[in-house]
One Martini backbone bead per residue (centre of mass of N, CA, C, O) as a GRO file, in nm:
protein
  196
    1UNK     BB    1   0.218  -0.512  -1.279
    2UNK     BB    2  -0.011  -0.297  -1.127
    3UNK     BB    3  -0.273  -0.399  -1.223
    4UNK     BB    4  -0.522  -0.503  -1.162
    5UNK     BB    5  -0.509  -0.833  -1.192
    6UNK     BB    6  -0.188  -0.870  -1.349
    7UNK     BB    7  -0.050  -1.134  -1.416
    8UNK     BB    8   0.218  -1.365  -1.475
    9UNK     BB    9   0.313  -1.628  -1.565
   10UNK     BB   10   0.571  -1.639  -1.441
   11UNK     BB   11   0.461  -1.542  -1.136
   12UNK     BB   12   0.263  -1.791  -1.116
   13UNK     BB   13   0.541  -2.014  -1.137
   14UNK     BB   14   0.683  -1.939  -0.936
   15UNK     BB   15   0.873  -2.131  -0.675
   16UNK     BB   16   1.111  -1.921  -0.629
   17UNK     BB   17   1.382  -1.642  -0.526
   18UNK     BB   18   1.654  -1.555  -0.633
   19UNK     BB   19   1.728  -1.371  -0.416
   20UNK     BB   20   1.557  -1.577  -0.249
   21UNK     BB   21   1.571  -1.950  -0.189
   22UNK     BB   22   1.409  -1.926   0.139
   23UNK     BB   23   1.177  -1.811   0.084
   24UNK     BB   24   0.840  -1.745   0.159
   25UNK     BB   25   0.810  -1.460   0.025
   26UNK     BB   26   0.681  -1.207  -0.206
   27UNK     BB   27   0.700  -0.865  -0.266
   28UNK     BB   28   0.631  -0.762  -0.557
   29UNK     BB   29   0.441  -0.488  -0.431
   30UNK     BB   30   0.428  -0.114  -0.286
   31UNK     BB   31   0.177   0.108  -0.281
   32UNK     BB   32   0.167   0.508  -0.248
   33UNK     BB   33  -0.069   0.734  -0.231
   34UNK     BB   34  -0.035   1.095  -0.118
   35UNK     BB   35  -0.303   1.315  -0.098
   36UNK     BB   36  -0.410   1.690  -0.107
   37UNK     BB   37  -0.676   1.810  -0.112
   38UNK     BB   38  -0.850   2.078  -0.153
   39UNK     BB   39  -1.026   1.991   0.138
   40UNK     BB   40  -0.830   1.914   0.330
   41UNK     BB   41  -0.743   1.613   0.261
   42UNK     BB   42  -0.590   1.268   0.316
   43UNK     BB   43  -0.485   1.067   0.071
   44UNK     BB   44  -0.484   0.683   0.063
   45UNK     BB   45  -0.344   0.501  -0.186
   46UNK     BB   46  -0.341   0.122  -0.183
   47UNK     BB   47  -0.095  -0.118  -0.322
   48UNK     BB   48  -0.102  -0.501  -0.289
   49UNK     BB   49   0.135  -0.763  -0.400
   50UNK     BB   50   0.197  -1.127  -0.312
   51UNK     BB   51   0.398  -1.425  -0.309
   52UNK     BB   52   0.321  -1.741  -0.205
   53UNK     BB   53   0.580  -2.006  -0.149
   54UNK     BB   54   0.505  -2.129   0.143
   55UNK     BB   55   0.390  -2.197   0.423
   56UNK     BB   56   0.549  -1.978   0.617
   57UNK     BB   57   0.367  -1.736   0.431
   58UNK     BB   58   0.080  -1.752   0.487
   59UNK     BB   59   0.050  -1.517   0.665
   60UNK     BB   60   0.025  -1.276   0.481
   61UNK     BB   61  -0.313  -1.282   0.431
   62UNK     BB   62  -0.300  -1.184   0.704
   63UNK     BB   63  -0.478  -0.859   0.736
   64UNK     BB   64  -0.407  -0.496   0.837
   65UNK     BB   65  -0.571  -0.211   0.884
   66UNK     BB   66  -0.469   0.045   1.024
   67UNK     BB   67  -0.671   0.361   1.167
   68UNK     BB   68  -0.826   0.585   1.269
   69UNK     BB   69  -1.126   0.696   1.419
   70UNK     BB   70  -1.143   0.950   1.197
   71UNK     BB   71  -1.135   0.741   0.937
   72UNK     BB   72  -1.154   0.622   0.614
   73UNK     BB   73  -1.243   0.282   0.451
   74UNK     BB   74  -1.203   0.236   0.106
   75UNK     BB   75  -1.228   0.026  -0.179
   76UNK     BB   76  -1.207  -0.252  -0.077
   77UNK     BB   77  -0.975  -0.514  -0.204
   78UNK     BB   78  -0.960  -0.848  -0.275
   79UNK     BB   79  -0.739  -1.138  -0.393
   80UNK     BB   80  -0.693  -1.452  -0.502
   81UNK     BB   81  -0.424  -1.605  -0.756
   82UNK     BB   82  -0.409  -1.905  -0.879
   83UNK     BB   83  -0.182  -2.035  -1.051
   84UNK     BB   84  -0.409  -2.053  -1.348
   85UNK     BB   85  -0.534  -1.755  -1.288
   86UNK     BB   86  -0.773  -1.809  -1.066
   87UNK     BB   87  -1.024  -1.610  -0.894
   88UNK     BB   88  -1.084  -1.506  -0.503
   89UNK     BB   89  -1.289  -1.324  -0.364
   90UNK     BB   90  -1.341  -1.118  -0.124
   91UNK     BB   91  -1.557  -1.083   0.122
   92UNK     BB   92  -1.679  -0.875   0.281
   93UNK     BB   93  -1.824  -1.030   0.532
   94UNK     BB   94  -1.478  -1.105   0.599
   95UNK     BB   95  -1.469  -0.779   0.729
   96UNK     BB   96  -1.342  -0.678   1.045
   97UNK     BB   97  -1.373  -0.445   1.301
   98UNK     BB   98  -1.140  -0.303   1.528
   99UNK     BB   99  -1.009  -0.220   1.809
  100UNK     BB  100  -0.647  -0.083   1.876
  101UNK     BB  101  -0.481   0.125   2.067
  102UNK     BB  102  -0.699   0.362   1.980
  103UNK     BB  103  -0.756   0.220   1.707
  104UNK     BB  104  -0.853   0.102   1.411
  105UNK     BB  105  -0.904  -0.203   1.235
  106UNK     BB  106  -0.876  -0.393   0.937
  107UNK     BB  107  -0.953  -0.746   0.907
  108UNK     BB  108  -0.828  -1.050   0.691
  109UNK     BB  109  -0.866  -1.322   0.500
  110UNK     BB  110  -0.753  -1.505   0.260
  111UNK     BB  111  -0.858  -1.695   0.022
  112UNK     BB  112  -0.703  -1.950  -0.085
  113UNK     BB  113  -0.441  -2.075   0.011
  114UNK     BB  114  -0.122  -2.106  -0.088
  115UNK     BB  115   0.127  -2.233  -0.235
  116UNK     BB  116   0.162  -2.003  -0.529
  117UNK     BB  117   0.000  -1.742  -0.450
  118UNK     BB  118  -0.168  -1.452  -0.502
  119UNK     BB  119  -0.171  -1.153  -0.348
  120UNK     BB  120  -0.418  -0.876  -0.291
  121UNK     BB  121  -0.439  -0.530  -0.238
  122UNK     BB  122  -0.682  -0.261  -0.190
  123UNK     BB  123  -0.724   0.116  -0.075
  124UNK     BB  124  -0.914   0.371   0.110
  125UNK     BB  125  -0.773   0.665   0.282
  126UNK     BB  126  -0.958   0.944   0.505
  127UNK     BB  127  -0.811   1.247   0.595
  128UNK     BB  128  -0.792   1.528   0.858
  129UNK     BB  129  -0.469   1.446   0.923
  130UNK     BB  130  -0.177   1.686   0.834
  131UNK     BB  131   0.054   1.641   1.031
  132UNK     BB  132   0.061   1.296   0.966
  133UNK     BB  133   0.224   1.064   0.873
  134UNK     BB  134   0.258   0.777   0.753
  135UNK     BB  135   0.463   0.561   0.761
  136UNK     BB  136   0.745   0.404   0.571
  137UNK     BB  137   0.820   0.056   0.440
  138UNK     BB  138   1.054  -0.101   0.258
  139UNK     BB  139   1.160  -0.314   0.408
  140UNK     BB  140   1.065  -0.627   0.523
  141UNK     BB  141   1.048  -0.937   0.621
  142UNK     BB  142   1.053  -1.011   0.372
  143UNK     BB  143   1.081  -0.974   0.051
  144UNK     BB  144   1.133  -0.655  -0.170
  145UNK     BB  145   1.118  -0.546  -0.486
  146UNK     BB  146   0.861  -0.295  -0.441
  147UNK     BB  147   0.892   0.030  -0.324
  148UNK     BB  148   0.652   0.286  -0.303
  149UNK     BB  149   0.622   0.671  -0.256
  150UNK     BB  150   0.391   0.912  -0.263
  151UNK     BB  151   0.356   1.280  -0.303
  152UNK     BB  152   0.107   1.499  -0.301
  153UNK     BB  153   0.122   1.868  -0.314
  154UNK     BB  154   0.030   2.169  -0.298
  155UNK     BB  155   0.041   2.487  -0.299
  156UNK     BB  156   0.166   2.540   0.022
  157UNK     BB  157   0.294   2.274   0.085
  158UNK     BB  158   0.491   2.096   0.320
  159UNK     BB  159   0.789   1.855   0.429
  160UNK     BB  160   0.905   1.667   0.679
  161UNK     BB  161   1.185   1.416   0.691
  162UNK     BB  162   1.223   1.084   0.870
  163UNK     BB  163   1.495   0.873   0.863
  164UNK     BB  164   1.611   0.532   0.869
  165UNK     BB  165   1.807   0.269   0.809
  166UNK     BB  166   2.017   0.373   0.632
  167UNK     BB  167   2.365   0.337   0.451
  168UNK     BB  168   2.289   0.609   0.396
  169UNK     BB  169   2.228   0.882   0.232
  170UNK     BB  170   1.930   1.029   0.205
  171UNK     BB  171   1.715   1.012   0.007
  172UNK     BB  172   1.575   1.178  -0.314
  173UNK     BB  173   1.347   1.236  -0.466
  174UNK     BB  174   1.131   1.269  -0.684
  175UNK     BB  175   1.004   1.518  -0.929
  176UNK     BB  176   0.670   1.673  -1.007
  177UNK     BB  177   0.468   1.885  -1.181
  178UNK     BB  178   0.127   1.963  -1.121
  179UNK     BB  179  -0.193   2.021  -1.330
  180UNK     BB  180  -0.528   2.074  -1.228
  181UNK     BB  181  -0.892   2.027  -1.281
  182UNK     BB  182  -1.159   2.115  -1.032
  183UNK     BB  183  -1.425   2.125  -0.934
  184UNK     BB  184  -1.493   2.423  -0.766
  185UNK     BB  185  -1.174   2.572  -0.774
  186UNK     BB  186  -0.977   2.468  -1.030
  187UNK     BB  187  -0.665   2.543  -1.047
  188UNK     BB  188  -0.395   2.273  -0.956
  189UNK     BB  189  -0.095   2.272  -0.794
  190UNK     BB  190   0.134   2.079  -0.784
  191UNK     BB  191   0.397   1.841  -0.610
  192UNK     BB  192   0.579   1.553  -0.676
  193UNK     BB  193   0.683   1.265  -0.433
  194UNK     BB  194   0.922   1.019  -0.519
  195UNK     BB  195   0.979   0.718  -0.378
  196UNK     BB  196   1.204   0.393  -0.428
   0.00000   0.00000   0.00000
Protein backbone atom coordinates (compact mmCIF):
# COMPACT_ATOMS: atom_id res chain seq x y z
CA UNK A 1 0.00 0.00 0.00
CA UNK A 2 2.86 2.49 -0.69
CA UNK A 3 1.58 4.08 -3.80
CA UNK A 4 0.58 7.63 -3.44
CA UNK A 5 -2.71 7.94 -2.19
CA UNK A 6 -3.84 4.01 -2.52
CA UNK A 7 -4.94 3.17 0.91
CA UNK A 8 -7.22 0.27 1.93
CA UNK A 9 -10.24 -0.09 3.35
CA UNK A 10 -9.50 -2.13 6.23
CA UNK A 11 -7.18 0.86 6.92
CA UNK A 12 -9.61 3.34 6.40
CA UNK A 13 -12.06 1.84 8.89
CA UNK A 14 -9.09 0.81 11.53
CA UNK A 15 -10.39 2.67 14.54
CA UNK A 16 -7.77 0.54 17.39
CA UNK A 17 -4.02 -0.41 16.47
CA UNK A 18 -3.93 -4.44 17.77
CA UNK A 19 -0.56 -4.12 18.34
CA UNK A 20 -0.96 -1.14 20.89
CA UNK A 21 -4.92 -0.90 21.36
CA UNK A 22 -3.87 2.85 23.54
CA UNK A 23 -2.08 4.07 20.36
CA UNK A 24 -2.92 7.30 19.45
CA UNK A 25 -1.57 6.91 16.24
CA UNK A 26 0.21 4.59 13.60
CA UNK A 27 2.67 5.28 11.02
CA UNK A 28 1.66 3.15 8.42
CA UNK A 29 5.10 3.31 6.48
CA UNK A 30 8.34 5.74 6.29
CA UNK A 31 10.24 5.26 3.76
CA UNK A 32 13.50 6.86 2.56
CA UNK A 33 15.63 6.46 -0.85
CA UNK A 34 18.97 8.19 -0.75
CA UNK A 35 20.53 8.33 -4.29
CA UNK A 36 24.01 9.97 -5.43
CA UNK A 37 23.19 10.49 -8.91
CA UNK A 38 26.04 11.19 -11.17
CA UNK A 39 26.14 14.82 -10.78
CA UNK A 40 27.77 14.55 -7.49
CA UNK A 41 24.50 15.35 -5.88
CA UNK A 42 22.47 13.47 -2.99
CA UNK A 43 18.51 12.80 -3.35
CA UNK A 44 16.58 12.18 -0.88
CA UNK A 45 12.74 10.98 -1.48
CA UNK A 46 10.78 10.83 1.17
CA UNK A 47 7.40 9.27 1.75
CA UNK A 48 5.00 8.88 4.86
CA UNK A 49 1.45 8.13 5.82
CA UNK A 50 0.43 7.85 9.71
CA UNK A 51 -3.46 6.95 10.57
CA UNK A 52 -4.68 9.14 13.22
CA UNK A 53 -6.72 7.06 16.02
CA UNK A 54 -7.46 9.52 18.79
CA UNK A 55 -7.76 13.16 19.47
CA UNK A 56 -4.06 12.88 21.36
CA UNK A 57 -2.48 11.45 18.10
CA UNK A 58 -3.77 15.08 16.17
CA UNK A 59 -0.29 16.80 16.90
CA UNK A 60 0.95 13.88 13.92
CA UNK A 61 -0.42 16.33 11.11
CA UNK A 62 1.58 19.41 12.04
CA UNK A 63 4.65 18.55 9.96
CA UNK A 64 8.31 19.64 10.10
CA UNK A 65 11.19 19.18 7.19
CA UNK A 66 14.52 19.99 8.57
CA UNK A 67 16.75 20.71 5.98
CA UNK A 68 20.31 22.68 5.29
CA UNK A 69 20.29 26.17 4.08
CA UNK A 70 21.63 25.23 0.26
CA UNK A 71 19.39 22.43 -0.30
CA UNK A 72 16.45 22.37 -2.20
CA UNK A 73 13.19 20.71 -1.03
CA UNK A 74 10.89 19.43 -4.39
CA UNK A 75 7.74 17.98 -5.19
CA UNK A 76 6.03 18.79 -1.66
CA UNK A 77 2.93 17.28 -1.79
CA UNK A 78 0.82 15.99 1.23
CA UNK A 79 -3.29 15.34 1.76
CA UNK A 80 -5.55 14.10 4.33
CA UNK A 81 -7.67 11.08 3.27
CA UNK A 82 -10.68 11.04 5.37
CA UNK A 83 -12.51 7.80 6.61
CA UNK A 84 -15.06 7.51 3.47
CA UNK A 85 -12.13 7.82 1.00
CA UNK A 86 -12.23 11.36 0.14
CA UNK A 87 -9.14 13.44 0.02
CA UNK A 88 -8.17 16.83 0.84
CA UNK A 89 -5.35 18.09 -0.82
CA UNK A 90 -2.56 20.39 1.45
CA UNK A 91 -2.82 24.05 -0.60
CA UNK A 92 0.92 25.52 -1.61
CA UNK A 93 -0.15 28.66 0.21
CA UNK A 94 -0.30 26.46 3.34
CA UNK A 95 3.09 25.59 3.46
CA UNK A 96 5.74 27.37 5.06
CA UNK A 97 9.43 28.07 5.39
CA UNK A 98 11.44 29.47 7.98
CA UNK A 99 15.21 29.44 10.08
CA UNK A 100 15.75 26.99 12.51
CA UNK A 101 18.70 26.56 15.03
CA UNK A 102 21.20 27.79 11.63
CA UNK A 103 18.84 25.62 9.12
CA UNK A 104 15.70 25.93 7.20
CA UNK A 105 12.68 23.88 7.42
CA UNK A 106 9.18 23.80 5.90
CA UNK A 107 6.29 23.58 8.50
CA UNK A 108 2.73 22.99 7.83
CA UNK A 109 -0.59 21.24 9.28
CA UNK A 110 -2.74 18.62 7.09
CA UNK A 111 -6.27 19.96 6.79
CA UNK A 112 -9.44 18.44 7.81
CA UNK A 113 -7.99 15.80 10.34
CA UNK A 114 -9.32 14.51 13.12
CA UNK A 115 -9.34 10.50 14.48
CA UNK A 116 -9.83 8.14 11.90
CA UNK A 117 -8.00 10.20 9.19
CA UNK A 118 -4.94 8.86 7.44
CA UNK A 119 -2.37 11.50 6.40
CA UNK A 120 0.37 11.64 3.64
CA UNK A 121 2.78 13.33 2.45
CA UNK A 122 6.28 13.21 -0.01
CA UNK A 123 8.86 14.93 -0.88
CA UNK A 124 11.93 15.14 -2.26
CA UNK A 125 15.35 16.53 -1.29
CA UNK A 126 18.40 17.72 -3.20
CA UNK A 127 21.92 18.22 -1.94
CA UNK A 128 25.58 19.35 -2.82
CA UNK A 129 26.50 17.53 0.60
CA UNK A 130 27.87 14.19 0.28
CA UNK A 131 29.66 13.55 3.47
CA UNK A 132 26.90 13.43 5.71
CA UNK A 133 24.31 11.53 5.75
CA UNK A 134 21.05 12.34 7.49
CA UNK A 135 20.40 10.19 10.38
CA UNK A 136 17.29 7.45 10.05
CA UNK A 137 14.32 6.55 12.95
CA UNK A 138 13.40 2.94 12.21
CA UNK A 139 10.90 3.90 15.47
CA UNK A 140 9.27 6.99 16.76
CA UNK A 141 7.23 7.69 19.49
CA UNK A 142 4.37 6.31 17.68
CA UNK A 143 4.41 2.87 16.95
CA UNK A 144 5.81 2.18 13.27
CA UNK A 145 4.55 -0.71 10.96
CA UNK A 146 6.87 -0.32 8.25
CA UNK A 147 10.14 1.84 8.13
CA UNK A 148 13.02 1.27 5.21
CA UNK A 149 16.05 3.12 4.31
CA UNK A 150 17.25 1.99 1.28
CA UNK A 151 21.00 4.00 -0.15
CA UNK A 152 21.65 4.18 -3.71
CA UNK A 153 25.70 4.02 -4.06
CA UNK A 154 27.68 4.27 -7.79
CA UNK A 155 30.61 2.51 -7.99
CA UNK A 156 33.99 4.17 -5.55
CA UNK A 157 31.48 5.55 -3.10
CA UNK A 158 31.34 3.56 0.20
CA UNK A 159 29.95 4.20 3.73
CA UNK A 160 30.01 3.73 7.17
CA UNK A 161 27.21 3.34 9.46
CA UNK A 162 26.64 4.06 12.72
CA UNK A 163 23.83 2.42 14.53
CA UNK A 164 22.44 2.71 18.56
CA UNK A 165 19.66 1.81 20.83
CA UNK A 166 19.75 -1.79 19.08
CA UNK A 167 18.66 -4.86 21.48
CA UNK A 168 21.33 -7.12 19.52
CA UNK A 169 23.63 -6.98 16.96
CA UNK A 170 23.75 -4.42 14.34
CA UNK A 171 21.17 -4.86 11.42
CA UNK A 172 22.96 -6.00 7.83
CA UNK A 173 21.07 -4.16 5.16
CA UNK A 174 20.23 -6.33 1.70
CA UNK A 175 22.17 -5.37 -1.45
CA UNK A 176 21.37 -5.54 -4.99
CA UNK A 177 23.44 -4.39 -8.13
CA UNK A 178 21.70 -2.05 -10.65
CA UNK A 179 22.85 -0.79 -13.56
CA UNK A 180 21.07 1.79 -15.76
CA UNK A 181 21.55 4.62 -18.38
CA UNK A 182 21.90 7.77 -17.71
CA UNK A 183 21.83 10.52 -20.66
CA UNK A 184 24.88 12.21 -21.39
CA UNK A 185 26.82 10.02 -18.61
CA UNK A 186 26.67 6.39 -20.00
CA UNK A 187 25.91 3.50 -17.74
CA UNK A 188 25.90 3.86 -14.36
CA UNK A 189 26.23 0.87 -12.02
CA UNK A 190 25.05 0.72 -8.57
CA UNK A 191 24.92 -1.09 -5.31
CA UNK A 192 21.51 -0.52 -3.43
CA UNK A 193 21.66 -0.97 0.44
CA UNK A 194 17.88 -1.62 2.11
CA UNK A 195 17.63 -1.63 6.11
CA UNK A 196 13.89 -2.59 6.91
Amino acid sequence: EEKWGKVSKAVLEMEVLPEDPEAEAVILFDTSEMTITPQFRLSIKRHRRVKILTDRGLDQANVSIVYNKDDRIRSLKAHTILPDGKKVRLPKKAIFEERHRGMMRKVFALPAVGPGVVIEYSYEQQSKNLHFLQPWFFQNRVFTKLSRLALNLPDGFNFQAFYSNFPHENPKPGTEDISYLEPGVGTVKVTKFVWQ
